[in-house]
XYZ file of C-alpha atoms in Angstrom:
763
model
C 21.438 48.466 -43.323
C 19.627 47.371 -40.237
C 21.944 44.298 -39.806
C 25.176 46.028 -39.952
C 23.721 48.684 -37.605
C 22.631 46.155 -35.086
C 25.950 44.096 -35.303
C 27.846 47.265 -34.809
C 25.666 48.242 -31.877
C 26.728 45.062 -30.014
C 30.357 45.505 -30.373
C 30.164 49.471 -29.591
C 27.738 48.816 -26.579
C 30.280 46.358 -25.204
C 33.123 48.676 -25.467
C 31.127 51.859 -24.204
C 28.671 50.717 -21.568
C 29.743 47.290 -20.294
C 31.207 49.196 -16.999
C 27.638 50.829 -16.427
C 25.869 47.651 -16.434
C 23.434 48.867 -18.843
C 20.184 46.847 -19.561
C 18.362 46.462 -22.697
C 15.112 44.870 -23.734
C 15.432 41.341 -25.434
C 15.853 42.061 -29.255
C 13.023 41.166 -31.466
C 15.418 39.483 -33.998
C 18.024 37.617 -32.027
C 20.079 36.789 -35.286
C 20.899 40.485 -35.199
C 22.906 39.701 -31.983
C 25.065 36.858 -33.309
C 28.644 37.507 -34.289
C 30.165 34.646 -36.287
C 33.461 36.461 -35.630
C 33.347 35.402 -31.835
C 36.796 33.363 -31.258
C 38.429 34.148 -34.687
C 41.084 36.167 -32.997
C 43.107 32.884 -32.482
C 46.005 31.268 -33.795
C 48.328 28.240 -33.458
C 49.963 29.606 -30.085
C 46.960 30.897 -28.186
C 43.204 30.152 -28.808
C 40.419 32.682 -27.964
C 37.931 30.325 -29.601
C 39.977 28.779 -32.712
C 36.637 29.383 -34.625
C 35.917 30.608 -38.322
C 32.911 32.424 -39.327
C 30.636 29.698 -40.355
C 27.969 30.947 -42.778
C 25.651 28.189 -42.638
C 22.391 26.865 -41.708
C 22.036 25.125 -38.383
C 23.671 21.640 -38.586
C 24.070 22.166 -42.442
C 25.903 19.726 -44.375
C 28.090 22.491 -46.090
C 29.658 25.567 -44.424
C 31.119 28.576 -46.046
C 33.749 30.916 -44.756
C 36.221 33.645 -46.162
C 39.746 31.966 -46.599
C 42.555 34.222 -45.458
C 45.157 31.374 -45.034
C 46.533 28.884 -47.633
C 44.878 26.038 -48.447
C 45.294 23.250 -46.150
C 45.958 25.708 -43.123
C 43.537 24.686 -40.247
C 43.340 28.258 -39.353
C 41.365 29.027 -42.594
C 40.066 32.602 -41.275
C 41.835 34.475 -38.650
C 40.611 38.005 -37.534
C 43.973 39.745 -37.695
C 44.295 38.771 -41.270
C 44.028 41.520 -43.770
C 43.730 39.629 -47.148
C 41.333 37.074 -48.546
C 42.217 34.213 -51.019
C 38.895 32.956 -51.579
C 35.646 31.893 -50.108
C 35.736 28.182 -49.232
C 33.146 25.423 -48.633
C 34.354 24.157 -45.587
C 33.486 21.086 -43.313
C 36.162 21.821 -40.689
C 35.110 20.937 -37.189
C 38.490 22.438 -35.553
C 41.537 23.616 -36.859
C 43.335 20.655 -34.908
C 41.139 18.391 -37.127
C 41.474 20.488 -40.191
C 39.118 20.173 -43.184
C 37.836 17.770 -45.912
C 35.923 17.929 -49.305
C 36.853 21.826 -49.441
C 37.065 23.962 -52.622
C 36.857 27.775 -52.987
C 35.478 30.509 -55.393
C 37.307 33.826 -55.907
C 36.299 36.763 -58.238
C 39.346 38.801 -59.618
C 39.380 41.588 -61.968
C 42.293 43.123 -64.297
C 45.277 40.870 -64.986
C 44.268 37.400 -64.665
C 45.552 35.863 -61.444
C 44.467 32.403 -60.229
C 47.053 31.143 -57.768
C 46.246 31.846 -54.271
C 49.035 34.296 -53.428
C 48.600 36.067 -56.508
C 44.743 36.548 -56.735
C 44.271 37.476 -52.947
C 42.786 40.817 -52.201
C 43.067 43.202 -49.088
C 39.768 43.702 -47.104
C 38.858 45.467 -44.055
C 36.384 44.407 -41.412
C 34.647 47.850 -41.700
C 33.618 46.501 -45.238
C 32.722 43.343 -44.152
C 29.182 42.098 -42.934
C 29.008 38.542 -41.088
C 25.922 36.929 -39.815
C 25.099 33.399 -39.757
C 22.999 33.426 -42.968
C 24.659 36.183 -44.924
C 28.256 37.337 -45.638
C 29.579 40.299 -47.554
C 32.980 41.766 -48.042
C 34.480 44.485 -50.375
C 37.878 43.231 -52.087
C 39.829 46.178 -52.418
C 42.232 44.868 -54.934
C 39.917 43.831 -57.554
C 37.008 46.518 -56.689
C 34.576 43.579 -56.343
C 32.060 42.879 -53.590
C 31.177 39.303 -52.782
C 28.042 38.027 -51.022
C 27.334 34.524 -49.838
C 23.998 33.230 -48.566
C 23.905 29.479 -47.833
C 21.031 26.671 -47.463
C 21.941 23.230 -45.911
C 23.934 21.818 -48.930
C 23.882 24.761 -51.448
C 24.309 28.403 -51.571
C 24.067 31.534 -53.549
C 26.854 33.875 -54.551
C 26.493 37.426 -55.822
C 29.583 39.361 -57.030
C 29.057 42.999 -58.068
C 31.837 43.927 -60.252
C 33.308 47.177 -61.887
C 33.141 48.118 -65.496
C 36.035 45.962 -66.811
C 36.401 43.489 -69.891
C 38.763 41.413 -67.520
C 36.146 40.145 -64.841
C 36.971 36.658 -63.826
C 35.711 33.948 -61.123
C 38.368 31.364 -60.059
C 37.165 27.805 -58.816
C 39.870 26.317 -57.022
C 39.476 22.495 -56.384
C 42.444 22.254 -54.364
C 45.467 19.663 -54.445
C 45.483 15.990 -53.313
C 43.396 15.096 -56.511
C 40.881 17.004 -57.991
C 38.785 17.548 -61.285
C 37.042 20.408 -63.184
C 35.045 20.753 -66.254
C 33.577 23.723 -67.768
C 30.185 23.369 -69.642
C 29.995 26.957 -71.543
C 26.423 26.183 -72.858
C 24.965 25.740 -69.663
C 27.101 28.343 -67.919
C 28.061 25.592 -65.511
C 31.210 24.344 -63.957
C 31.360 20.808 -62.464
C 34.101 19.045 -60.437
C 35.183 17.068 -57.353
C 37.795 17.225 -54.695
C 39.250 14.501 -52.528
C 41.295 16.753 -50.435
C 40.866 15.688 -46.781
C 42.728 15.172 -43.581
C 42.084 11.693 -42.927
C 38.978 9.586 -41.676
C 37.609 8.910 -45.306
C 37.360 5.643 -47.436
C 39.509 5.395 -50.712
C 36.515 6.607 -52.861
C 35.959 9.798 -50.933
C 34.933 12.662 -53.308
C 33.018 15.743 -52.866
C 31.234 16.639 -56.127
C 30.160 20.227 -56.849
C 28.166 21.941 -59.474
C 28.204 25.835 -59.883
C 25.817 27.650 -62.431
C 26.208 31.246 -63.427
C 23.500 33.698 -64.844
C 26.118 35.043 -67.390
C 27.580 33.836 -70.519
C 31.311 32.768 -70.144
C 33.652 34.932 -72.619
C 36.835 33.205 -70.980
C 37.073 29.487 -70.452
C 40.254 28.095 -68.595
C 41.571 25.257 -66.352
C 44.794 25.109 -64.513
C 46.914 22.362 -63.367
C 48.775 23.532 -60.116
C 50.460 26.833 -61.625
C 49.892 26.190 -65.425
C 47.012 27.894 -66.997
C 45.746 26.326 -69.939
C 42.555 26.742 -72.624
C 41.378 23.079 -71.894
C 37.365 22.769 -70.768
C 38.340 19.944 -68.611
C 41.140 19.055 -65.939
C 42.190 16.231 -63.792
C 45.109 16.729 -61.626
C 46.756 16.539 -58.165
C 45.734 20.455 -58.072
C 42.991 21.394 -60.598
C 40.817 24.405 -61.023
C 38.924 26.399 -63.583
C 38.701 30.219 -64.426
C 35.848 31.782 -66.198
C 35.523 35.345 -67.278
C 33.367 38.057 -68.768
C 32.839 41.635 -69.378
C 30.858 43.528 -66.954
C 29.684 47.077 -66.423
C 29.850 49.253 -63.524
C 27.895 47.748 -60.622
C 26.813 44.808 -62.441
C 25.844 41.681 -60.352
C 26.850 38.469 -61.466
C 24.920 35.511 -59.627
C 26.204 31.939 -59.040
C 24.433 28.933 -57.487
C 26.424 26.203 -55.969
C 25.948 23.092 -54.535
C 27.986 19.624 -53.525
C 27.339 16.251 -52.769
C 29.451 13.327 -51.432
C 27.557 10.975 -53.473
C 27.598 12.130 -57.106
C 26.880 14.872 -59.573
C 23.490 13.981 -60.002
C 23.159 14.418 -56.353
C 24.769 17.590 -56.159
C 22.203 19.063 -58.861
C 19.458 17.498 -56.733
C 20.931 19.475 -53.666
C 21.032 22.802 -55.887
C 17.113 22.376 -55.771
C 17.046 23.548 -52.308
C 17.553 27.068 -53.664
C 14.596 26.633 -55.446
C 13.304 29.664 -57.238
C 14.708 32.321 -54.861
C 16.684 34.916 -55.862
C 19.481 36.175 -53.594
C 17.859 38.397 -51.490
C 14.809 35.848 -51.101
C 17.117 33.102 -50.027
C 19.049 35.496 -47.744
C 15.690 36.320 -45.858
C 14.845 32.681 -45.865
C 18.021 32.019 -43.916
C 17.569 34.789 -41.697
C 14.049 33.512 -40.680
C 15.731 29.915 -40.238
C 18.161 31.387 -37.860
C 15.550 33.503 -35.924
C 13.338 30.690 -35.431
C 16.107 28.514 -33.888
C 17.494 31.486 -31.780
C 14.102 32.308 -30.699
C 13.237 29.202 -28.784
C 15.375 31.028 -26.147
C 14.503 34.348 -25.361
C 16.579 36.415 -22.884
C 15.787 39.660 -21.390
C 17.573 42.149 -19.136
C 21.387 41.977 -19.829
C 23.937 44.085 -21.090
C 24.726 44.283 -24.735
C 27.966 42.034 -24.349
C 25.806 39.520 -22.446
C 23.147 39.315 -25.220
C 25.461 39.287 -27.902
C 27.695 36.784 -26.216
C 24.564 34.545 -25.366
C 23.112 34.553 -28.833
C 26.658 34.108 -30.379
C 27.121 30.839 -28.186
C 23.564 29.637 -29.070
C 24.644 30.017 -32.687
C 27.757 28.021 -32.046
C 25.663 25.584 -30.384
C 23.440 24.848 -33.304
C 26.335 23.999 -35.842
C 27.544 20.746 -34.969
C 27.336 17.701 -35.301
C 26.699 18.418 -38.949
C 24.180 16.663 -41.411
C 26.043 14.319 -43.465
C 23.182 12.917 -45.157
C 21.253 14.111 -48.425
C 17.825 13.476 -50.121
C 17.614 11.327 -53.163
C 15.312 11.736 -56.355
C 12.573 10.150 -54.162
C 13.136 12.466 -51.264
C 14.321 9.618 -49.195
C 17.231 10.128 -46.604
C 20.537 8.801 -47.871
C 24.238 9.038 -46.990
C 27.635 8.440 -48.312
C 29.179 6.204 -45.692
C 32.587 7.785 -44.277
C 33.256 4.239 -42.902
C 32.798 1.974 -45.843
C 32.450 4.195 -48.746
C 29.039 2.944 -49.771
C 25.771 4.795 -50.569
C 23.384 3.566 -48.164
C 19.787 4.620 -46.745
C 19.398 6.491 -43.340
C 20.708 9.395 -41.371
C 24.393 10.107 -40.715
C 25.942 12.881 -38.768
C 29.805 13.609 -38.355
C 32.131 16.277 -37.096
C 32.049 16.159 -33.320
C 34.305 14.863 -30.438
C 32.366 13.264 -27.840
C 35.114 13.897 -25.284
C 34.364 17.411 -25.618
C 30.581 17.416 -26.348
C 29.139 14.790 -24.004
C 29.393 17.309 -21.321
C 27.051 20.183 -22.348
C 26.344 20.242 -26.033
C 24.355 16.978 -26.305
C 22.589 17.653 -23.037
C 21.344 20.832 -24.644
C 20.349 18.935 -27.764
C 18.413 16.516 -25.499
C 16.648 19.667 -23.785
C 15.836 21.522 -26.808
C 16.017 19.088 -29.894
C 15.000 15.694 -28.677
C 13.797 14.906 -32.412
C 16.891 15.984 -34.034
C 18.871 13.929 -31.330
C 16.758 10.857 -32.456
C 18.091 11.306 -35.859
C 21.409 11.728 -34.409
C 21.192 8.205 -32.404
C 19.858 6.656 -35.694
C 23.122 7.973 -37.627
C 25.153 6.490 -34.608
C 23.454 2.895 -34.974
C 24.250 3.278 -38.849
C 28.019 4.290 -38.043
C 28.107 1.139 -35.793
C 26.526 -1.094 -38.655
C 29.090 0.310 -41.208
C 32.179 0.510 -39.100
C 31.704 -2.220 -36.442
C 32.277 0.595 -34.059
C 30.710 3.561 -32.453
C 32.930 6.727 -33.233
C 34.324 8.893 -30.615
C 35.753 11.551 -32.554
C 34.132 11.421 -36.281
C 35.664 13.794 -39.027
C 33.916 12.550 -41.008
C 34.931 8.769 -40.132
C 36.978 7.299 -37.120
C 39.899 9.464 -36.026
C 42.284 8.469 -33.345
C 42.369 11.655 -31.226
C 41.412 12.177 -27.491
C 40.497 9.560 -24.662
C 37.721 7.877 -23.072
C 34.384 5.658 -24.491
C 31.874 8.748 -24.279
C 29.440 7.587 -26.829
C 28.067 5.450 -24.096
C 27.153 8.813 -22.547
C 25.686 10.073 -26.003
C 23.554 7.038 -26.469
C 22.687 6.466 -22.802
C 21.505 10.011 -22.257
C 19.686 10.336 -25.323
C 17.428 7.232 -24.576
C 17.083 8.204 -20.855
C 15.895 11.546 -21.484
C 13.509 11.063 -24.732
C 14.288 7.833 -26.271
C 11.570 5.760 -24.667
C 9.203 7.643 -26.800
C 11.096 7.666 -29.953
C 11.205 4.716 -32.183
C 14.788 3.768 -32.883
C 16.912 0.826 -32.670
C 18.221 1.250 -29.017
C 19.014 -2.243 -28.709
C 21.506 -2.189 -31.575
C 23.038 0.777 -29.830
C 23.178 -0.977 -26.728
C 24.845 -3.627 -28.214
C 27.496 -1.219 -29.945
C 27.868 -0.114 -26.419
C 28.954 -3.191 -24.800
C 31.158 -3.976 -27.631
C 33.093 -0.654 -27.302
C 33.370 -0.948 -23.510
C 35.063 -4.588 -23.683
C 37.312 -4.175 -26.675
C 40.221 -2.225 -27.842
C 39.241 -0.619 -31.051
C 41.410 -0.489 -34.443
C 42.496 2.911 -33.349
C 43.243 3.816 -29.773
C 40.745 6.489 -29.432
C 38.094 4.037 -30.661
C 36.698 1.559 -28.112
C 38.821 1.193 -24.974
C 42.702 1.409 -25.071
C 43.931 -0.536 -21.954
C 40.581 -2.223 -21.627
C 41.755 -5.795 -20.651
C 43.641 -4.188 -17.638
C 40.870 -1.843 -16.912
C 38.487 -4.704 -16.584
C 40.994 -6.934 -14.581
C 42.501 -4.346 -12.148
C 40.002 -1.573 -11.998
C 42.075 1.110 -13.609
C 44.366 1.582 -16.673
C 48.049 1.226 -15.852
C 49.928 4.044 -16.155
C 53.067 2.152 -17.327
C 50.938 0.417 -19.934
C 49.419 3.248 -21.643
C 49.575 7.011 -21.949
C 46.819 9.305 -20.500
C 45.946 6.172 -18.249
C 44.164 8.267 -15.334
C 42.107 10.291 -17.838
C 41.035 7.061 -19.316
C 40.377 5.348 -16.154
C 38.146 8.154 -14.838
C 36.156 8.536 -18.115
C 35.813 4.595 -18.483
C 34.257 4.694 -14.916
C 31.772 7.389 -16.057
C 31.079 5.684 -19.198
C 30.123 2.765 -17.162
C 27.763 4.283 -15.274
C 26.067 5.566 -18.434
C 25.861 1.937 -19.727
C 24.804 0.871 -16.040
C 21.792 3.600 -16.403
C 20.853 2.499 -19.794
C 20.871 -1.263 -19.047
C 18.232 -0.525 -15.830
C 16.144 1.165 -18.281
C 16.137 -1.671 -20.677
C 15.577 -4.351 -18.367
C 18.874 -5.970 -18.903
C 19.698 -9.052 -16.797
C 20.801 -8.061 -13.228
C 24.091 -9.518 -13.492
C 24.788 -7.088 -16.360
C 23.398 -4.325 -14.513
C 25.453 -4.886 -11.460
C 28.607 -5.332 -13.513
C 28.664 -1.901 -14.676
C 27.440 -0.432 -11.462
C 30.583 -1.915 -9.843
C 32.778 -0.762 -12.800
C 31.321 2.697 -12.477
C 33.338 2.694 -9.043
C 36.717 2.358 -10.529
C 37.430 5.950 -9.969
C 38.026 5.173 -6.382
C 41.125 2.843 -7.384
C 43.203 6.168 -8.413
C 42.445 8.196 -5.430
C 45.542 9.258 -3.344
C 44.626 10.336 0.161
C 48.201 11.797 0.331
C 47.243 14.756 -2.191
C 43.443 14.247 -1.786
C 43.581 14.033 -5.800
C 43.665 11.465 -8.471
C 47.194 9.862 -8.956
C 48.097 7.636 -11.978
C 48.887 3.843 -10.926
C 51.086 1.303 -12.362
C 50.411 -2.330 -13.254
C 51.644 -3.482 -9.752
C 49.102 -1.489 -7.820
C 51.641 1.213 -6.725
C 51.247 4.830 -7.474
C 53.625 6.146 -10.094
C 56.249 8.225 -8.912
C 57.600 10.936 -9.232
C 54.306 12.860 -8.956
C 53.432 16.572 -9.313
C 49.747 17.426 -9.338
C 50.590 20.484 -11.577
C 52.402 18.577 -14.235
C 50.324 17.974 -17.429
C 49.813 15.041 -19.263
C 51.639 12.689 -16.878
C 48.756 10.284 -17.034
C 46.110 13.086 -17.935
C 44.987 14.383 -21.213
C 45.345 17.998 -22.044
C 45.641 18.634 -18.145
C 46.969 17.733 -14.799
C 45.538 16.197 -11.810
C 43.963 19.571 -10.587
C 41.835 19.254 -13.664
C 40.829 15.511 -13.771
C 40.524 14.737 -10.192
C 36.775 16.049 -10.437
C 35.793 13.873 -13.383
C 33.756 11.806 -11.172
C 30.455 13.004 -12.732
C 28.233 10.363 -11.522
C 29.180 10.042 -7.779
C 30.398 13.250 -6.393
C 29.204 12.013 -3.017
C 31.734 9.056 -3.282
C 34.449 11.539 -4.269
C 33.635 14.006 -1.073
C 33.854 10.679 1.350
C 37.221 9.825 -0.249
C 38.470 13.180 0.619
C 37.063 12.942 4.328
C 33.814 14.864 4.051
C 32.265 18.071 2.714
C 34.687 20.574 4.668
C 37.799 19.208 3.029
C 36.089 18.573 -0.336
C 35.215 22.231 -0.522
C 38.677 23.158 0.558
C 40.028 21.141 -2.453
C 37.596 22.959 -4.748
C 38.720 26.421 -3.234
C 42.171 25.535 -3.711
C 41.629 25.139 -7.519
C 41.137 29.163 -7.621
C 43.544 29.931 -4.980
C 46.662 27.954 -6.632
C 48.863 29.815 -8.861
C 48.328 29.143 -12.535
C 51.446 27.243 -12.871
C 52.225 24.149 -14.941
C 54.779 21.659 -15.251
C 55.380 19.963 -18.429
C 55.561 16.035 -18.801
C 57.784 13.881 -20.909
C 54.988 13.060 -23.217
C 53.702 16.227 -24.746
C 57.005 17.643 -25.521
C 56.348 21.286 -24.152
C 54.112 23.870 -23.672
C 50.789 23.660 -25.392
C 48.316 26.304 -25.904
C 45.901 25.244 -23.087
C 48.650 25.762 -20.728
C 48.942 29.393 -21.818
C 45.388 29.974 -21.606
C 45.055 28.661 -18.187
C 48.002 30.979 -17.150
C 46.958 34.259 -18.678
C 43.272 33.818 -17.398
C 44.600 34.307 -13.881
C 41.836 31.947 -12.151
C 44.413 29.691 -10.526
C 44.330 26.174 -11.836
C 40.753 26.772 -13.115
C 41.469 26.036 -16.821
C 38.007 26.919 -18.204
C 39.498 26.853 -21.855
C 39.634 22.944 -21.686
C 36.931 20.902 -21.092
C 37.765 18.524 -18.049
C 37.480 20.995 -15.497
C 34.265 22.896 -16.877
C 31.757 21.107 -14.612
C 33.973 21.499 -11.367
C 32.354 24.925 -10.304
C 29.061 23.147 -9.789
C 30.481 20.646 -7.640
C 30.030 23.196 -4.512
C 26.403 22.012 -4.743
C 27.033 18.425 -3.456
C 28.865 19.729 -0.407
C 26.431 22.260 1.123
C 28.209 25.659 -0.323
C 26.015 26.510 -3.435
C 26.673 30.134 -3.276
C 30.474 29.345 -4.081
C 29.133 27.862 -7.217
C 26.915 30.906 -8.064
C 29.919 33.250 -7.366
C 32.329 31.271 -9.802
C 29.775 30.536 -12.326
C 29.169 34.392 -12.709
C 32.841 35.277 -12.551
C 33.529 32.664 -15.296
C 30.928 34.264 -17.637
C 31.874 37.686 -16.898
C 35.584 37.264 -17.482
C 35.906 34.358 -20.028
C 33.319 35.051 -22.411
C 32.592 38.364 -24.666
C 30.814 39.092 -27.864
C 34.177 39.979 -29.303
C 36.779 38.235 -31.818
C 38.711 37.276 -28.788
C 35.435 36.339 -26.954
C 36.401 32.703 -25.642
C 39.199 31.557 -23.254
C 40.212 28.455 -25.392
C 38.930 26.008 -28.050
C 35.387 26.649 -28.525
C 35.235 22.901 -29.575
C 31.997 22.058 -31.504
C 29.630 23.885 -29.293
C 30.713 22.419 -26.007
C 32.280 25.745 -24.543
C 29.301 27.538 -26.107
C 26.752 25.250 -24.493
C 28.265 25.806 -21.170
C 27.578 29.293 -21.290
C 24.067 29.064 -22.689
C 23.173 26.403 -19.648
C 25.153 28.498 -17.073
C 23.099 31.621 -18.273
C 19.956 29.842 -17.755
C 20.995 28.890 -14.157
C 21.800 25.121 -14.267
C 23.895 22.803 -15.894
C 24.219 18.887 -16.752
C 26.973 17.699 -14.273
C 25.748 14.075 -14.910
C 24.340 13.967 -18.178
C 23.277 10.193 -17.940
C 20.913 11.263 -15.081
C 17.606 13.254 -15.148
C 19.139 16.434 -13.021
C 20.599 19.540 -13.876
C 22.816 21.117 -10.991
C 21.717 24.690 -10.034
C 24.176 27.697 -10.487
C 22.665 31.111 -10.992
C 20.704 32.825 -13.796
C 22.477 35.545 -15.896
C 19.448 37.432 -16.987
C 16.221 38.885 -15.465
C 13.915 36.725 -17.531
C 14.515 33.828 -19.908
C 11.583 32.142 -21.902
C 12.544 28.609 -23.094
C 9.968 27.125 -25.733
C 10.345 23.581 -25.656
C 9.849 21.213 -28.791
C 6.795 19.508 -27.092
C 5.150 22.918 -26.998
C 5.800 23.524 -23.209
C 7.472 26.599 -21.920
C 9.875 27.100 -19.056
C 10.104 30.618 -17.770
C 13.073 31.545 -15.658
C 12.493 35.172 -13.693
C 15.356 36.705 -11.687
C 13.939 40.320 -11.627
C 16.573 41.658 -9.079
C 19.497 40.084 -11.015
C 22.289 42.388 -12.007
C 26.018 42.296 -11.532
C 26.334 42.670 -8.070
C 23.239 40.568 -7.175
C 24.792 37.319 -8.226
C 23.762 35.131 -5.259
C 20.411 33.198 -4.749
C 18.581 34.321 -2.094
C 15.469 31.873 -2.714
C 13.949 29.909 -5.417
C 10.381 28.930 -6.198
C 9.273 26.418 -8.568
C 5.949 26.527 -9.830
C 4.989 29.026 -7.256
C 6.390 26.965 -4.300
C 9.506 27.288 -2.362
C 12.296 24.881 -3.567
C 15.450 24.446 -1.600
C 17.289 21.862 -4.003
C 20.272 22.275 -5.561
C 19.255 20.482 -8.538
C 16.274 20.507 -11.227
C 14.785 17.486 -12.898
C 14.886 17.311 -16.727
C 11.780 15.126 -16.755
C 9.650 17.899 -14.570
C 11.158 21.007 -16.714
C 10.080 19.174 -19.891
C 6.488 19.350 -18.404
C 6.820 23.054 -18.584
C 7.897 25.166 -15.290
C 8.160 28.826 -13.972
C 11.435 29.259 -11.784
C 11.457 32.442 -9.745
C 14.855 33.602 -8.587
C 15.212 35.944 -5.732
C 18.815 37.442 -6.385
C 21.078 38.925 -3.757
C 24.408 40.588 -3.492
C 25.177 38.564 -0.370
C 25.342 34.564 -0.203
C 22.440 32.894 1.648
C 24.522 30.240 3.619
C 21.458 28.639 4.925
C 20.015 27.557 1.492
C 20.708 24.299 -0.032
C 22.979 23.230 2.591
C 21.158 19.856 3.657
C 22.094 16.337 2.272
C 18.418 15.908 0.932
C 19.054 19.242 -1.188
C 22.280 17.798 -3.067
C 22.151 16.497 -6.626
C 22.300 12.942 -7.331
C 25.294 10.864 -6.541
C 25.710 6.721 -7.250
C 26.798 6.472 -3.528
C 23.471 7.718 -2.409
C 21.170 5.165 -4.235
């Protein structure tokens, strides 16, 4: 009951006392403040997160979610839905990528109904409990309560049935090629599903095993819409139904696990449950989440802020997912999503670097350097197995988004902690050079337009779509390679080459607009040009969004614009411009990101998509940090809540959540492949960060409240600190930051050039 009460308190407090600016003490169990339902009030047309409730362990190989949509629908669970069709094991990173290796389990009573539309049941959120480690819902049509609690690769189900001689459980292995086999003597069902959305080898299968604690009195399988008595079925769409008689309140338990390797491996994965009964496993899962969430303790915020923070932190701990397993000798092995072989070593999947290089991976480098070392080993394996580094893996190479941002992922990890870790950075550096100088097998792998980029210094608009976005991101990626090349003591000629290429962003700057402007192969800017037009050289945005994508050399961008005053004026125009958009010929009309910007009423600041999310912090590079402080708080207040519509666009594998987590702390990684975080303003009165190395970062802002959003002064380890940035390496030694907050801006702090964050032009 405690979990249900606390969860309800968060939402009641948000509705009732948000306006009173009520403060609460940091909860002893932060997992009680997490709502996996945040972001689920979304659909194809408008995104308030585009999330589903992931019932899972941190970075777990398998997630579970209630399924309200038909199989194959990317929006598997939506908050407005009223009926559940099953409980799905899912590996979906986003609705746009859709799922793979999925199957579902559904209890039914009365007349045997096994097809999705027939077996579905009405439910209410009033009879639904949702936490990261436990899910429960009452299925009204069947008078059955279903409970789920997971491990990384397995889970326990508990069904509470009424008195009936017609109690069933349907196992749906879905279409596109599946298999099931009922083994009554062992109370077991095994099977596999091949259903996927691309990015898998031909031999791809997800093998599953389900073991019940009650004898089967009904044993049936189905082939599509046809139910039969065979114990085994292989078909395009196979499934199984087992049944039994139950007493009032009888609890039937099931243990389930899966493997991408084999049935035997699925049986090994089932051992993660051990001897734990349902309640014991549930408590273990709760302890795991509390341990991870407690690494950052926040104190002094509204109930909505506390709930939003921990809900965002939960989302920051889900992806990339572990795609490896432990064999009979407890060695790490993985099924390769690139070549279909079973190989030793780590593998992580289901993330798009275009999104997550910005804040999610910097968060991992700050809080989980050991785990990120394993992720780097996984990337090295991916290169060995496919010949490329993935830019979007789900689970293998996918052809979506732009950039070569694996360069940032690899370089940042080594620069921040890899020097003391033991992994093959030379192989990864080789992979970076290969990706930076070759077009890949897919347009989103390697660098599309690479020959022109290397020859001209930009990707021509009349040669390839999204040319300006590619140019700007390639330039930053070259900077990341430049930084890594220096750290690895590579030849000076190599270092100089990537430093030079990292300045290629200048080739697209148009002083007529003081913005980035796509260029044709003949060196002329493309015409006609409308800075408000989406997709015309840009990716899911326009020039007002992408012109700030000079993460590594903001001073260079300031100089191009004509100085700090003009630069700040351009930043101001992002918020003062109307939230209008023009559509281009490439996208075919209005996309949801446009609507999300329009309805947010923050001008051209489209926080619901990634390209502009760092832009607020750029005021720090031009001597007006108080404007960053204002807009960071404004964005947190207006764009994030602990409610089902609590995001303002796609959450995207932890990136939009990590933005909130960092911004709540009071700093943000504008340039991931550097040692610096740029200062914003803290949200809470106190934050305690427990680092993996045993050191502690304490952030005090005792005078913080809704009105006091400006920094009056800062002390770092007891000494007055005037800079607009913090050093990662210094923070890792442990630190105490004291922020004196005020309701009025301090226009004399952080205004000198020596206080500005890093820019390549200042080297």
